[in-house]
PDB file of C-alpha atoms in Angstrom:
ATOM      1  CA  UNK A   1     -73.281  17.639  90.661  1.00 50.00           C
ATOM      2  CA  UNK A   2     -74.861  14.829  92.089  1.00 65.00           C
ATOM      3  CA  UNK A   3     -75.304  15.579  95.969  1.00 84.00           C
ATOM      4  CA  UNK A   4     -77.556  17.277  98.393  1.00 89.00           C
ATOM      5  CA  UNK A   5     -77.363  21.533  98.343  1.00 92.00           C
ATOM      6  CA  UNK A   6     -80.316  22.183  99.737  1.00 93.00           C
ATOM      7  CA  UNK A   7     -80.265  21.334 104.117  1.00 92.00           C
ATOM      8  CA  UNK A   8     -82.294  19.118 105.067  1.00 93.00           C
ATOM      9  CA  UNK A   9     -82.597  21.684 108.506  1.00 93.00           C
ATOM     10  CA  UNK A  10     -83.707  24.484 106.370  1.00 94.00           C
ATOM     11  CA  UNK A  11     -87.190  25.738 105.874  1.00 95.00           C
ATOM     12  CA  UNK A  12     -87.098  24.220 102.387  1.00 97.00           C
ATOM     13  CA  UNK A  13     -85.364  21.265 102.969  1.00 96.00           C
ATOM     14  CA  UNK A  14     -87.925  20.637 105.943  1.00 97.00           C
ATOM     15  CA  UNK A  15     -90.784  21.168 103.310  1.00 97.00           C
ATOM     16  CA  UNK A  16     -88.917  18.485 100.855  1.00 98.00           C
ATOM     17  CA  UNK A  17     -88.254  16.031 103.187  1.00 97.00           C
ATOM     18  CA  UNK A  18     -91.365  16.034 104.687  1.00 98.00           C
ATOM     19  CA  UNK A  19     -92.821  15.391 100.927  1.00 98.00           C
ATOM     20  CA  UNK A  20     -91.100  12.136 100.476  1.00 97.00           C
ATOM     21  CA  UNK A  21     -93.262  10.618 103.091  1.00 96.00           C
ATOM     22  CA  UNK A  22     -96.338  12.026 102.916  1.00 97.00           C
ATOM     23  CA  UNK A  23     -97.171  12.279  98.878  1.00 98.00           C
ATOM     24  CA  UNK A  24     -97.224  10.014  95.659  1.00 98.00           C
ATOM     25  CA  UNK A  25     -96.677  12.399  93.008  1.00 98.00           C
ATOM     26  CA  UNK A  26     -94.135  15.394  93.455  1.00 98.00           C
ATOM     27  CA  UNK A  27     -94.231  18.455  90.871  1.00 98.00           C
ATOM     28  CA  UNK A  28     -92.338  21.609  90.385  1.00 98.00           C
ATOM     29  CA  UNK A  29     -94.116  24.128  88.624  1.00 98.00           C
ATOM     30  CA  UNK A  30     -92.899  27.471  87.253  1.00 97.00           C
ATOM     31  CA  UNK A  31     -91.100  29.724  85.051  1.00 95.00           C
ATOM     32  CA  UNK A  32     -87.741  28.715  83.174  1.00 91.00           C
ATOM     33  CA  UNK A  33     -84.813  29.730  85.327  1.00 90.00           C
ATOM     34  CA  UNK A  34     -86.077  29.229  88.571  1.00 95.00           C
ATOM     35  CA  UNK A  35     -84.339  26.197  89.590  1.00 92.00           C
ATOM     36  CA  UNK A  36     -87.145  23.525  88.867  1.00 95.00           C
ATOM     37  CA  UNK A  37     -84.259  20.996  87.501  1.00 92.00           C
ATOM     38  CA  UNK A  38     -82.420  21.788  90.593  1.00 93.00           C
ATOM     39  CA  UNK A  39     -85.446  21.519  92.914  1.00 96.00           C
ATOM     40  CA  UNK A  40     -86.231  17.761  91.011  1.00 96.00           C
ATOM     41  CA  UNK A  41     -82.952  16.992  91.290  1.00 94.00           C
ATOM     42  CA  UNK A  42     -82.364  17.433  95.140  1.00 95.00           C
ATOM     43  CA  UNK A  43     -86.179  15.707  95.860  1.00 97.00           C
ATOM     44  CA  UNK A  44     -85.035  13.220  94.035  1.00 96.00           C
ATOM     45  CA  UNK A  45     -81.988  12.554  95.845  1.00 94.00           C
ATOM     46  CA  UNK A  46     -84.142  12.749  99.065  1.00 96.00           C
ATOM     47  CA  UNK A  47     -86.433  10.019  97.572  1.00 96.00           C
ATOM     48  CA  UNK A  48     -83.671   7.653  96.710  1.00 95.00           C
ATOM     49  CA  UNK A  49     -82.193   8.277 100.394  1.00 94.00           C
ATOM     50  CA  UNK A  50     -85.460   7.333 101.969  1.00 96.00           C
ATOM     51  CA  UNK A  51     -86.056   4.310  99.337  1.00 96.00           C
ATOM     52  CA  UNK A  52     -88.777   5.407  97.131  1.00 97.00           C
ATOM     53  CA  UNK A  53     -88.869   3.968  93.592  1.00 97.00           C
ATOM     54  CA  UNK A  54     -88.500   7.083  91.676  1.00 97.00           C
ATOM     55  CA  UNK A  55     -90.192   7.979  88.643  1.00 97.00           C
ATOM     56  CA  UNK A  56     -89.931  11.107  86.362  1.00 97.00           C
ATOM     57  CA  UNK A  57     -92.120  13.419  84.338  1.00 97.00           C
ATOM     58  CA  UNK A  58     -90.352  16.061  82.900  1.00 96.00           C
ATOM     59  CA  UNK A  59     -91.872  18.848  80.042  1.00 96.00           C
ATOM     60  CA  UNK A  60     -87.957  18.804  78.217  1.00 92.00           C
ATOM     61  CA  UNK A  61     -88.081  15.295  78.087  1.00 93.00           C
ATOM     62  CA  UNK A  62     -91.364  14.261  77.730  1.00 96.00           C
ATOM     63  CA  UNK A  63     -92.007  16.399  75.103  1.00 96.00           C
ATOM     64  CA  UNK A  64     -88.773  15.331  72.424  1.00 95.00           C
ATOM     65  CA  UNK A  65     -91.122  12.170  71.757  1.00 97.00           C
ATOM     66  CA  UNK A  66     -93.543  14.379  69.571  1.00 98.00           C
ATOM     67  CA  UNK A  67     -90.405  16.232  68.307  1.00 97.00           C
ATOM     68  CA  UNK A  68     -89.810  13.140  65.392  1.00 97.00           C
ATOM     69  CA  UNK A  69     -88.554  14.630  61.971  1.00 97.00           C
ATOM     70  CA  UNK A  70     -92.253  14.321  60.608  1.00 97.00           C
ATOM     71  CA  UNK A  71     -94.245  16.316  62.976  1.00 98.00           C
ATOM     72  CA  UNK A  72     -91.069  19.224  63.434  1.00 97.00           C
ATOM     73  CA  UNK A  73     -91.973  18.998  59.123  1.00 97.00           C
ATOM     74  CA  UNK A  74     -95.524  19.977  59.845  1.00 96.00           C
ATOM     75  CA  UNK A  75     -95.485  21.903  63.191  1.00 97.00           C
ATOM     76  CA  UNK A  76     -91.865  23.360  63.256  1.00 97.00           C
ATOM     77  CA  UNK A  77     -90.619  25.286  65.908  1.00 94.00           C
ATOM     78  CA  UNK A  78     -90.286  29.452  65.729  1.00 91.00           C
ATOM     79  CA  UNK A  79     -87.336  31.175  67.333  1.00 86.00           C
ATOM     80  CA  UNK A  80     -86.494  28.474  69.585  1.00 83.00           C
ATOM     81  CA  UNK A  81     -90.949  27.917  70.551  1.00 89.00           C
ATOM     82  CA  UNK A  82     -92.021  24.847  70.315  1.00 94.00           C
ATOM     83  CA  UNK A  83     -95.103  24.615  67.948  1.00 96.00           C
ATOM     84  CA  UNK A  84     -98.858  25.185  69.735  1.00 97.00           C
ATOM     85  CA  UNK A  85     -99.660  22.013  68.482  1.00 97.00           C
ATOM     86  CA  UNK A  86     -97.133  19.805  69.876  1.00 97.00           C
ATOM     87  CA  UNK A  87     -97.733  21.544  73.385  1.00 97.00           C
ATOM     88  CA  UNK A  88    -101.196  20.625  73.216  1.00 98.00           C
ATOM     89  CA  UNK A  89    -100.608  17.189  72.100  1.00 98.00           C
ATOM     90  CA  UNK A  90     -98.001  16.243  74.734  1.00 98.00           C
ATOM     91  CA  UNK A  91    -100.107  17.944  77.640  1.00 98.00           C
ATOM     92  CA  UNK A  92    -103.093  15.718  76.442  1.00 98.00           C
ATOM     93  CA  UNK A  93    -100.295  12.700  76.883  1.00 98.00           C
ATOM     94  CA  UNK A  94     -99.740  13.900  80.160  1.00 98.00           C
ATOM     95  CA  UNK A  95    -102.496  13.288  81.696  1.00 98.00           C
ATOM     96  CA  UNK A  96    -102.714   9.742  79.828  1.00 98.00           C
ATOM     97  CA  UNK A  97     -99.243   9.348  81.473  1.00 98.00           C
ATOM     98  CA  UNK A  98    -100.307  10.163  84.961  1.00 98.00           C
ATOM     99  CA  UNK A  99    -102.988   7.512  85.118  1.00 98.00           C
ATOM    100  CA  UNK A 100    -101.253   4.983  83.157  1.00 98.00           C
ATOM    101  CA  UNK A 101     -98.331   5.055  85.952  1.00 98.00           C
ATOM    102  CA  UNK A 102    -100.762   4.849  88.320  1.00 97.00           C
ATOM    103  CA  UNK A 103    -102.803   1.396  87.551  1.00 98.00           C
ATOM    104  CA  UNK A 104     -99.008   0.517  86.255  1.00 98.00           C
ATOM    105  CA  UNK A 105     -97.582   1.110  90.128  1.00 97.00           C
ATOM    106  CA  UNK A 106     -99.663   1.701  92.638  1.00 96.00           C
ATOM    107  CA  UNK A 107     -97.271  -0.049  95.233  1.00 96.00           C
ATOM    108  CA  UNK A 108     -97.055   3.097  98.317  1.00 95.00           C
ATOM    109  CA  UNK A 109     -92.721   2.897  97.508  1.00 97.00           C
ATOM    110  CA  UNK A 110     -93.348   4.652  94.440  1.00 98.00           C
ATOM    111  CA  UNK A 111     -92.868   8.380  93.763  1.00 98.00           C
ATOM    112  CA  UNK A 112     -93.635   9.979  90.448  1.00 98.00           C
ATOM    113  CA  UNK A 113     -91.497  13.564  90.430  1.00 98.00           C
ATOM    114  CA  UNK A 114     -92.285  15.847  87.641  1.00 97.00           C
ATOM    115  CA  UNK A 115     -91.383  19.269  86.467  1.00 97.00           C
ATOM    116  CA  UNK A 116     -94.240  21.162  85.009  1.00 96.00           C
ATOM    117  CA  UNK A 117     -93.634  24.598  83.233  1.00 96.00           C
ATOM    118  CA  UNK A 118     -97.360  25.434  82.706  1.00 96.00           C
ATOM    119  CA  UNK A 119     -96.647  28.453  80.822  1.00 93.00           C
ATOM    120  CA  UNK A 120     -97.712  28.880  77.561  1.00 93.00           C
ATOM    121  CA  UNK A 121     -99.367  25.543  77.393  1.00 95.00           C
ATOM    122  CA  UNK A 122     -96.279  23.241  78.674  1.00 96.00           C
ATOM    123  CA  UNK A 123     -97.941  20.685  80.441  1.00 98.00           C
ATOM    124  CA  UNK A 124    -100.869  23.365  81.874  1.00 98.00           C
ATOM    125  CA  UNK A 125    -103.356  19.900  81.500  1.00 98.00           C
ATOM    126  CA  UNK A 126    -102.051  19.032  84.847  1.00 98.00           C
ATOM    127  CA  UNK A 127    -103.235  21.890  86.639  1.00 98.00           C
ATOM    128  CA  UNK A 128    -106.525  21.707  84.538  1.00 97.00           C
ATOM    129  CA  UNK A 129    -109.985  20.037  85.948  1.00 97.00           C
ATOM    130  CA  UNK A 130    -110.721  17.579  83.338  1.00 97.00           C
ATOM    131  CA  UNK A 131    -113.433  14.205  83.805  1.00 97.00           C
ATOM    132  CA  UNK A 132    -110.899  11.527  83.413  1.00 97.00           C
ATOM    133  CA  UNK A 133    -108.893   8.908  85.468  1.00 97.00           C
ATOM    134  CA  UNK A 134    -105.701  11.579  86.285  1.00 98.00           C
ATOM    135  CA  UNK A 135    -108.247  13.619  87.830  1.00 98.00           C
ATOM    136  CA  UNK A 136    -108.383  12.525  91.391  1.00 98.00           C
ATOM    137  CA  UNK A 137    -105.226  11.703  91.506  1.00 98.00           C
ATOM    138  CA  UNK A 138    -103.977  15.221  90.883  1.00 98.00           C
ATOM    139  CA  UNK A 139    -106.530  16.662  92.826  1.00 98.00           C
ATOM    140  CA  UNK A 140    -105.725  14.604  95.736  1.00 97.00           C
ATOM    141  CA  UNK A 141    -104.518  14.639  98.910  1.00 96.00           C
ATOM    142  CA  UNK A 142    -101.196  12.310  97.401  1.00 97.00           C
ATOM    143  CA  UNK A 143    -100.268  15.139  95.205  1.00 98.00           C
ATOM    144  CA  UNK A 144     -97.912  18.680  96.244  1.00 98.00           C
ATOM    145  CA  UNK A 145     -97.099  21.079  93.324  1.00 98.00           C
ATOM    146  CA  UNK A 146     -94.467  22.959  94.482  1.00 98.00           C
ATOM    147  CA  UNK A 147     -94.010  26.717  93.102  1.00 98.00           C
ATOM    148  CA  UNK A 148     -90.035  27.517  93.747  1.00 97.00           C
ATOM    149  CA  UNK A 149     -90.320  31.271  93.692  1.00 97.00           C
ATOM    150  CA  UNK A 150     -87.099  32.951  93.659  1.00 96.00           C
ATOM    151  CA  UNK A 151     -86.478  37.045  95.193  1.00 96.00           C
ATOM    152  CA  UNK A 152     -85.485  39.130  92.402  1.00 94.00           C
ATOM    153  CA  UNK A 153     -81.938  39.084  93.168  1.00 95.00           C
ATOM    154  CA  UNK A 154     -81.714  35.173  92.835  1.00 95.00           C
ATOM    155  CA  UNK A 155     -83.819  34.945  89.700  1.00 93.00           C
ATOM    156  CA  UNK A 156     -80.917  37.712  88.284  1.00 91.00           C
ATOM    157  CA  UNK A 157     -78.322  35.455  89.406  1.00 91.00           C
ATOM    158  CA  UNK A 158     -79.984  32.416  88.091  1.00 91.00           C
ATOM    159  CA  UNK A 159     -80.418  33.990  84.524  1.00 87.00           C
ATOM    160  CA  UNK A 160     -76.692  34.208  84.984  1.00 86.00           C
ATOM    161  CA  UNK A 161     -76.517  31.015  84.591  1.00 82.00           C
ATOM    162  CA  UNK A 162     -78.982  30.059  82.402  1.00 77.00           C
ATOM    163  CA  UNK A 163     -76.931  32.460  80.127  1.00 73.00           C
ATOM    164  CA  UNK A 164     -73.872  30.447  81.005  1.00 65.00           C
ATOM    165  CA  UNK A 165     -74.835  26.825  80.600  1.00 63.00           C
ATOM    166  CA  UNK A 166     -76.356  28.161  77.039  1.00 62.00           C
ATOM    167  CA  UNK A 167     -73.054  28.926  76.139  1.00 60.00           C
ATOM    168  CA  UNK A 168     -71.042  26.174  77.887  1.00 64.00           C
ATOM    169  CA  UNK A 169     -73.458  23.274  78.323  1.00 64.00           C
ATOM    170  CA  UNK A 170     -72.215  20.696  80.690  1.00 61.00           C
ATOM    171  CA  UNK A 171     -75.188  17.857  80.281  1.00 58.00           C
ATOM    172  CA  UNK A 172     -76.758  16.716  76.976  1.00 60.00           C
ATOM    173  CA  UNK A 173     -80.701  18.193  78.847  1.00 61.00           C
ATOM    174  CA  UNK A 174     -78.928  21.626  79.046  1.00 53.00           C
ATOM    175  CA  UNK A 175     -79.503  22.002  75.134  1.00 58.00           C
ATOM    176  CA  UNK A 176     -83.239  21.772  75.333  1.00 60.00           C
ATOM    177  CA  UNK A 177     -83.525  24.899  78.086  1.00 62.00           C
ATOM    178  CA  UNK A 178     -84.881  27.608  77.009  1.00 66.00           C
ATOM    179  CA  UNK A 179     -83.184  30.356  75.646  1.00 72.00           C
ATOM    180  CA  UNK A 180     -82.509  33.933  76.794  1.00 73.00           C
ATOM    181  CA  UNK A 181     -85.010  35.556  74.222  1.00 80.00           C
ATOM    182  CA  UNK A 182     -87.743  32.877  75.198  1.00 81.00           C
ATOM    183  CA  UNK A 183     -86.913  33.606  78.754  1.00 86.00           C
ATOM    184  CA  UNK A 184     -87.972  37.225  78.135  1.00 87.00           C
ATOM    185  CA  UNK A 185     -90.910  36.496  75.601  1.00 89.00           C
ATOM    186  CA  UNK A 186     -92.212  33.603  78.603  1.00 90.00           C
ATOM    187  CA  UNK A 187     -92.160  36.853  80.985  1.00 91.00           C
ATOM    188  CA  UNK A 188     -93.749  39.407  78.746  1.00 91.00           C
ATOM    189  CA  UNK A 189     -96.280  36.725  78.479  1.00 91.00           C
ATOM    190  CA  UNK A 190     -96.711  36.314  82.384  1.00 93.00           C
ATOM    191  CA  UNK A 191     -96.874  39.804  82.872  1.00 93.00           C
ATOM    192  CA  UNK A 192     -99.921  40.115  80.418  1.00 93.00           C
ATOM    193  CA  UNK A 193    -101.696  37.129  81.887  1.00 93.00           C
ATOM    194  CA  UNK A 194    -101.311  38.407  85.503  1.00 94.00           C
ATOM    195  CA  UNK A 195    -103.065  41.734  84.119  1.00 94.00           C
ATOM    196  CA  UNK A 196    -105.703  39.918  81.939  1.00 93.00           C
ATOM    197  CA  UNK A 197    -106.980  37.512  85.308  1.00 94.00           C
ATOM    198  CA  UNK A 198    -106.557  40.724  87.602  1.00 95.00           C
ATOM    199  CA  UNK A 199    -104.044  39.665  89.768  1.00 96.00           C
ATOM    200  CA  UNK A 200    -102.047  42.917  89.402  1.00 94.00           C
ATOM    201  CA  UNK A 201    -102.300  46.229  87.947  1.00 94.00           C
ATOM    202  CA  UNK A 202    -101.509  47.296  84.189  1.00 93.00           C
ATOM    203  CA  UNK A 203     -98.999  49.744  85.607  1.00 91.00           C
ATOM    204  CA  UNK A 204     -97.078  47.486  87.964  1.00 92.00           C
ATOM    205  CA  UNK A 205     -96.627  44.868  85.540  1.00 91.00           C
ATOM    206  CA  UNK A 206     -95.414  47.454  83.151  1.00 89.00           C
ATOM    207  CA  UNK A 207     -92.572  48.241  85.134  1.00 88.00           C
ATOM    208  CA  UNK A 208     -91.934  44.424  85.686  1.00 87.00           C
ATOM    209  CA  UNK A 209     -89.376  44.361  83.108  1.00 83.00           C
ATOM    210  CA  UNK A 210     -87.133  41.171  83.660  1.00 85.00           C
ATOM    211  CA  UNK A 211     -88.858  39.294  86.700  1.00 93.00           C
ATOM    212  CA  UNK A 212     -90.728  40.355  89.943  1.00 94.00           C
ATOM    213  CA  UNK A 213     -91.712  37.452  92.678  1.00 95.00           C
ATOM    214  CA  UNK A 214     -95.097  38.610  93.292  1.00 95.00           C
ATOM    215  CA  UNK A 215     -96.619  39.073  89.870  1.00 95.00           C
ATOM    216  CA  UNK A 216     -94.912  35.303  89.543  1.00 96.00           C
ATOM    217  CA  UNK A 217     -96.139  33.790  92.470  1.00 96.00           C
ATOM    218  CA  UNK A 218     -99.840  35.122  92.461  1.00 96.00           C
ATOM    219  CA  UNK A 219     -99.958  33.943  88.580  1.00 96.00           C
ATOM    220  CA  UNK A 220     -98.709  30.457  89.540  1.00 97.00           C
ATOM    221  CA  UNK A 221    -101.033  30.203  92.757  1.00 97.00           C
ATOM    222  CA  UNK A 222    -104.020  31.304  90.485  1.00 97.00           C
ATOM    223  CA  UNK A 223    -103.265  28.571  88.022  1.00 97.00           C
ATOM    224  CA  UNK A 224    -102.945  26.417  90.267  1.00 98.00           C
ATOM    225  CA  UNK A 225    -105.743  26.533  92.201  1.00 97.00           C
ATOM    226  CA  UNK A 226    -107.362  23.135  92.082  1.00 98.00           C
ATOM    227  CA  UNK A 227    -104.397  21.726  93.264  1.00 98.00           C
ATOM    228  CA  UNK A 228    -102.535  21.210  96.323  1.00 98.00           C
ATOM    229  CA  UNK A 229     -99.713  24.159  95.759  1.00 98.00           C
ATOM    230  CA  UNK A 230     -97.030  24.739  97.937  1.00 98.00           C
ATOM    231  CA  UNK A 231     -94.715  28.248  97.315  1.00 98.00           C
ATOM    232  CA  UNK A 232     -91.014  27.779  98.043  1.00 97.00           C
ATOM    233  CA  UNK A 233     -89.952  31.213  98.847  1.00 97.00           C
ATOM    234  CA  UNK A 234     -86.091  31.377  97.881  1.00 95.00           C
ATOM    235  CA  UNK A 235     -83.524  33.851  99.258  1.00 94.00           C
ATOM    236  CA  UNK A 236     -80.711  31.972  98.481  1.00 93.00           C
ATOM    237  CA  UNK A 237     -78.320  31.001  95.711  1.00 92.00           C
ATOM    238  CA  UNK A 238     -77.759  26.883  96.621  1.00 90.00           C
ATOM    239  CA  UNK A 239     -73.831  26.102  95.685  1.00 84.00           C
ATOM    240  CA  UNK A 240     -73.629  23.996  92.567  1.00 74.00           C
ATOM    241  CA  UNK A 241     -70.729  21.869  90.971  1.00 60.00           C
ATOM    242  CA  UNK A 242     -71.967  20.804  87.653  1.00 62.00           C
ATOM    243  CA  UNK A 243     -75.169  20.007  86.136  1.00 69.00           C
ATOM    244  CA  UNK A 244     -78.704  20.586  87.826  1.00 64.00           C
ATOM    245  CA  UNK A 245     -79.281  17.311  85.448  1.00 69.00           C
ATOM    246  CA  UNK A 246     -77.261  15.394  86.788  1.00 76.00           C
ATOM    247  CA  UNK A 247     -78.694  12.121  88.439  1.00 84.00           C
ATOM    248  CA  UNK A 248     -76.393   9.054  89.258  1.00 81.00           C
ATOM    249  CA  UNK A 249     -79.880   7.296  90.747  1.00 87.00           C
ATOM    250  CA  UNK A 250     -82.103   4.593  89.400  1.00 83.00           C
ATOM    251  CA  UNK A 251     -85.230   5.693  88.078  1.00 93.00           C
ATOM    252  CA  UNK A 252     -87.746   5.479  85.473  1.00 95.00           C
ATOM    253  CA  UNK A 253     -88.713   8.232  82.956  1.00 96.00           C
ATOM    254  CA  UNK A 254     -92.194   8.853  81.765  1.00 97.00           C
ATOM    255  CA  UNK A 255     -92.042   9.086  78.038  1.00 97.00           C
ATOM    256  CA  UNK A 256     -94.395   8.531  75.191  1.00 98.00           C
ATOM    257  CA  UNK A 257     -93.960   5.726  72.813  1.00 98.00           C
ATOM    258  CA  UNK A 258     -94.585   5.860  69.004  1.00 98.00           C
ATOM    259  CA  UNK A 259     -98.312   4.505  69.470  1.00 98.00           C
ATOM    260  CA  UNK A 260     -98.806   7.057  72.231  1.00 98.00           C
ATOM    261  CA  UNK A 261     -98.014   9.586  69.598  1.00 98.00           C
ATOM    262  CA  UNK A 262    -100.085   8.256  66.887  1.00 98.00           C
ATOM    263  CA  UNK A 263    -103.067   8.031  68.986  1.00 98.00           C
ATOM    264  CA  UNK A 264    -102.712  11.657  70.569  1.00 98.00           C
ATOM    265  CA  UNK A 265    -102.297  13.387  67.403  1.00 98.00           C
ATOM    266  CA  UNK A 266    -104.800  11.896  65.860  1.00 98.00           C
ATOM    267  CA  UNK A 267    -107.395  12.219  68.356  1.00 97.00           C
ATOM    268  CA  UNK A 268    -106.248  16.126  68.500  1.00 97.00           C
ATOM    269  CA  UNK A 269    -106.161  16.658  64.592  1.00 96.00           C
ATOM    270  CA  UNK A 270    -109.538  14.938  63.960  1.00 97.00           C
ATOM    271  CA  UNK A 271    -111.086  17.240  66.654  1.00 96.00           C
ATOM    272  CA  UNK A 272    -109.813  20.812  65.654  1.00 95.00           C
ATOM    273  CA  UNK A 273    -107.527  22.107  62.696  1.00 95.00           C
ATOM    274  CA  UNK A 274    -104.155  22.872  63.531  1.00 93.00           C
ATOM    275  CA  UNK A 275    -105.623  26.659  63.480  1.00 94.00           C
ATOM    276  CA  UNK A 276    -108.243  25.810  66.067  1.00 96.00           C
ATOM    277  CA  UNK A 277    -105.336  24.226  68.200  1.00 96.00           C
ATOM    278  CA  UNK A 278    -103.347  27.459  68.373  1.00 94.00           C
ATOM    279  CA  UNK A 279    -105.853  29.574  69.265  1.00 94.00           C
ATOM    280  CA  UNK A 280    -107.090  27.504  72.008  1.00 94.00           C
ATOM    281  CA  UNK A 281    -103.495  27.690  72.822  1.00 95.00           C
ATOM    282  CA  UNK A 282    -103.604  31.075  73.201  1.00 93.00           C
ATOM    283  CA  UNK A 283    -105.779  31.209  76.010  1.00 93.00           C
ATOM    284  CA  UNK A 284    -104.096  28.165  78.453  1.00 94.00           C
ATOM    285  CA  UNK A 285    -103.952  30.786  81.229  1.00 93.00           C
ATOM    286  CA  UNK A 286    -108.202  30.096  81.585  1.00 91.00           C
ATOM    287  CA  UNK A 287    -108.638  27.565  84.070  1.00 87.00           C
TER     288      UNK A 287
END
C-alpha cells in the first residue's frame, strides 16, 4: 500500500494537510496498534504531494542502531522488551538527532516526520523539557505531536491486525512491532500510570482491561504537555492493501551512526550504573 486512505475532505485529513504547510517537524505519538505507521505513512505521502523534502524519525528504526551484537550481549532484550538501557540511550540520541537535522537543514522545504511511542521510555526525551539545542525547537510553534486516538471498537479491530501481520508479515519493519503480550504488558502499564498521575480512578482503570480511549488520551495529553499536541479522534477503520510501511517516496531516515553510539553510551554508563539507568527508567511517566 502506497496511496492516500485517509480524505483529504475529512476532519483528519483537513488536520494533516493543513500540517504540511504550517509545521517543520511532524510526530505521531502513542500506543502500539494505533495506526502511528499508518498515520506517518499517509503525512508523508501528503508531504511528498506538496514538495517537502521529507525526513524520518522513527523509534523501530532508530533504535536497531544500538541493537549491535555487543550491546544485545550486555543489555539483552526480555520477552520481546527492549533493555531499559538501550531506551534510555537512544532517547538521549534523539534529541542529539533533532538538533543535528536542524543546523544540518534548516531550508523551510524540509519536513522531519517522526513516530514517537513514549511509553515506557521509547523516545519519552522528546516530550521532556531539557536545557539543550532540541529544546525550542520542540517546544515551538514549528512542531505538532499528533495523538491518533482510536474508539474502542477500532483499537479491537486494529489488534486484529497487529495479530495478523505478526503472523503473516508483509514488510521487513513489520518484524520489529511489538508483540501481542507486549501490547497487553504496554497497557497494564498505561493503566497504572494514568492512576499514579491522577488522571483516572483506581477502579475505572481496573476494568480497562484491553484498551479504553479516554484513560489513553488523557495519559498522552498529560505527557505531552509542553508540547504542541493535537488528538486525532478515530471512528474509522481506513481501507488498507498491504503494508502501513510501505513508502515508494524519497526521503531521508534519521539514524545513529557507530560514533553516535559510542559517544551516547558512554556518556550514559559513566553517569549512572546500568542499575541506576533502569530505575530511572521506571519512572519516564514524570515529566
Amino acid at each position: 500500500m502506497d496511496t492516500l486512505v485517509i480524505p483529504i475532505d475529512t476532519g483528519i485529513g483537513a488536520q494533516m494537510a493543513a500540517a504540511v504547510k504550517a509545521f517543520r517537524m511532524i510526530f505521531f505519538a502513542g500506543l502500539p496498534a494505533v495506526g502511528k505507521s499508518l498515520f506517518l505513512q499517509q503525512q508523508a505521502l501528503m508531504a511528498a504531494q506538496a514538495g517537502r523534502r521529507l525526513h524520518l524519525l522513527r523509534w523501530d528504526v532508530a533504535r536497531a542502531a544500538f541493537e549491535t551484537e555487543a550491546l544485545l550481549a550486555k543489555y539483552p532484550e526480555t520477552d520481546g522488551v527492549t533493555h531499559p538501557v538501550i531506551r534510555k540511550a537512544a532517547g538521549l540520541w534523539s534529541r542529539q538527532a533533532v538538533a543535528r537535522w536542524q543546523a544540518a537543514f534548516p531550508g523551510p522545504d524540509e519536513l522531519l516526520i517522526g513516530e514517537v511511542p513514549i511509553i515506557g521510555n521509547r523516545f519519552v526525551e522528546l516530550a521532556q523539557i531539557h536545557d539543550d539545542a532540541a529544546e525550542p525547537l520542540l517546544a515551538g510553534e514549528a512542531t505538532v505531536f499528533f495523538v491518533p486516538v482510536p474508539s474502542n471498537d477500532v483499537r479491537q479491530q486494529l489488534e486484529a491486525k497487529r495479530q495478523a501481520s505478526i503472523s503473516n508479515p508483509q514488510h521487513a519493519n513489520e518484524a520489529r512491532d511489538a508483540p501481542m503480550n507486549v501490547l497487553r504488558q504496554i497497557w497494564r502499564d498505561t493503566c497504572t500510570r494514568a492512576v499514579d498521575l491522577g488522571l483516572v480512578d483506581a477502579e475505572v482503570a481496573a476494568g480497562a482491561k484491553a484498551y479504553d480511549a479516554t484513560i489513553y488520551s488523557r495519559h498522552y495529553q498529560h505527557m505531552l504537555q509542553h508540547r504542541n499536541c493535537r488528538v486525532l479522534s478515530i471512528d474509522r477503520l481506513y481501507p488498507a492493501a498491504g503494508s502501513a510501511y510501505d513508502l515508494d517516496v524519497a526521503r531521508h531516515e534519521l539514524m545513529a551512526s557507530a560514533g553516535d553510539v559510542a559517544d551516547v553510551m558512554a556518556a550514559l554508563e559513566n553517569s549512572m550504573s546500568a542499575d541506576e539507568i533502569s530505575r530511572s527508567v521506571e519512572y519516564w511517566y514524570q515529566i
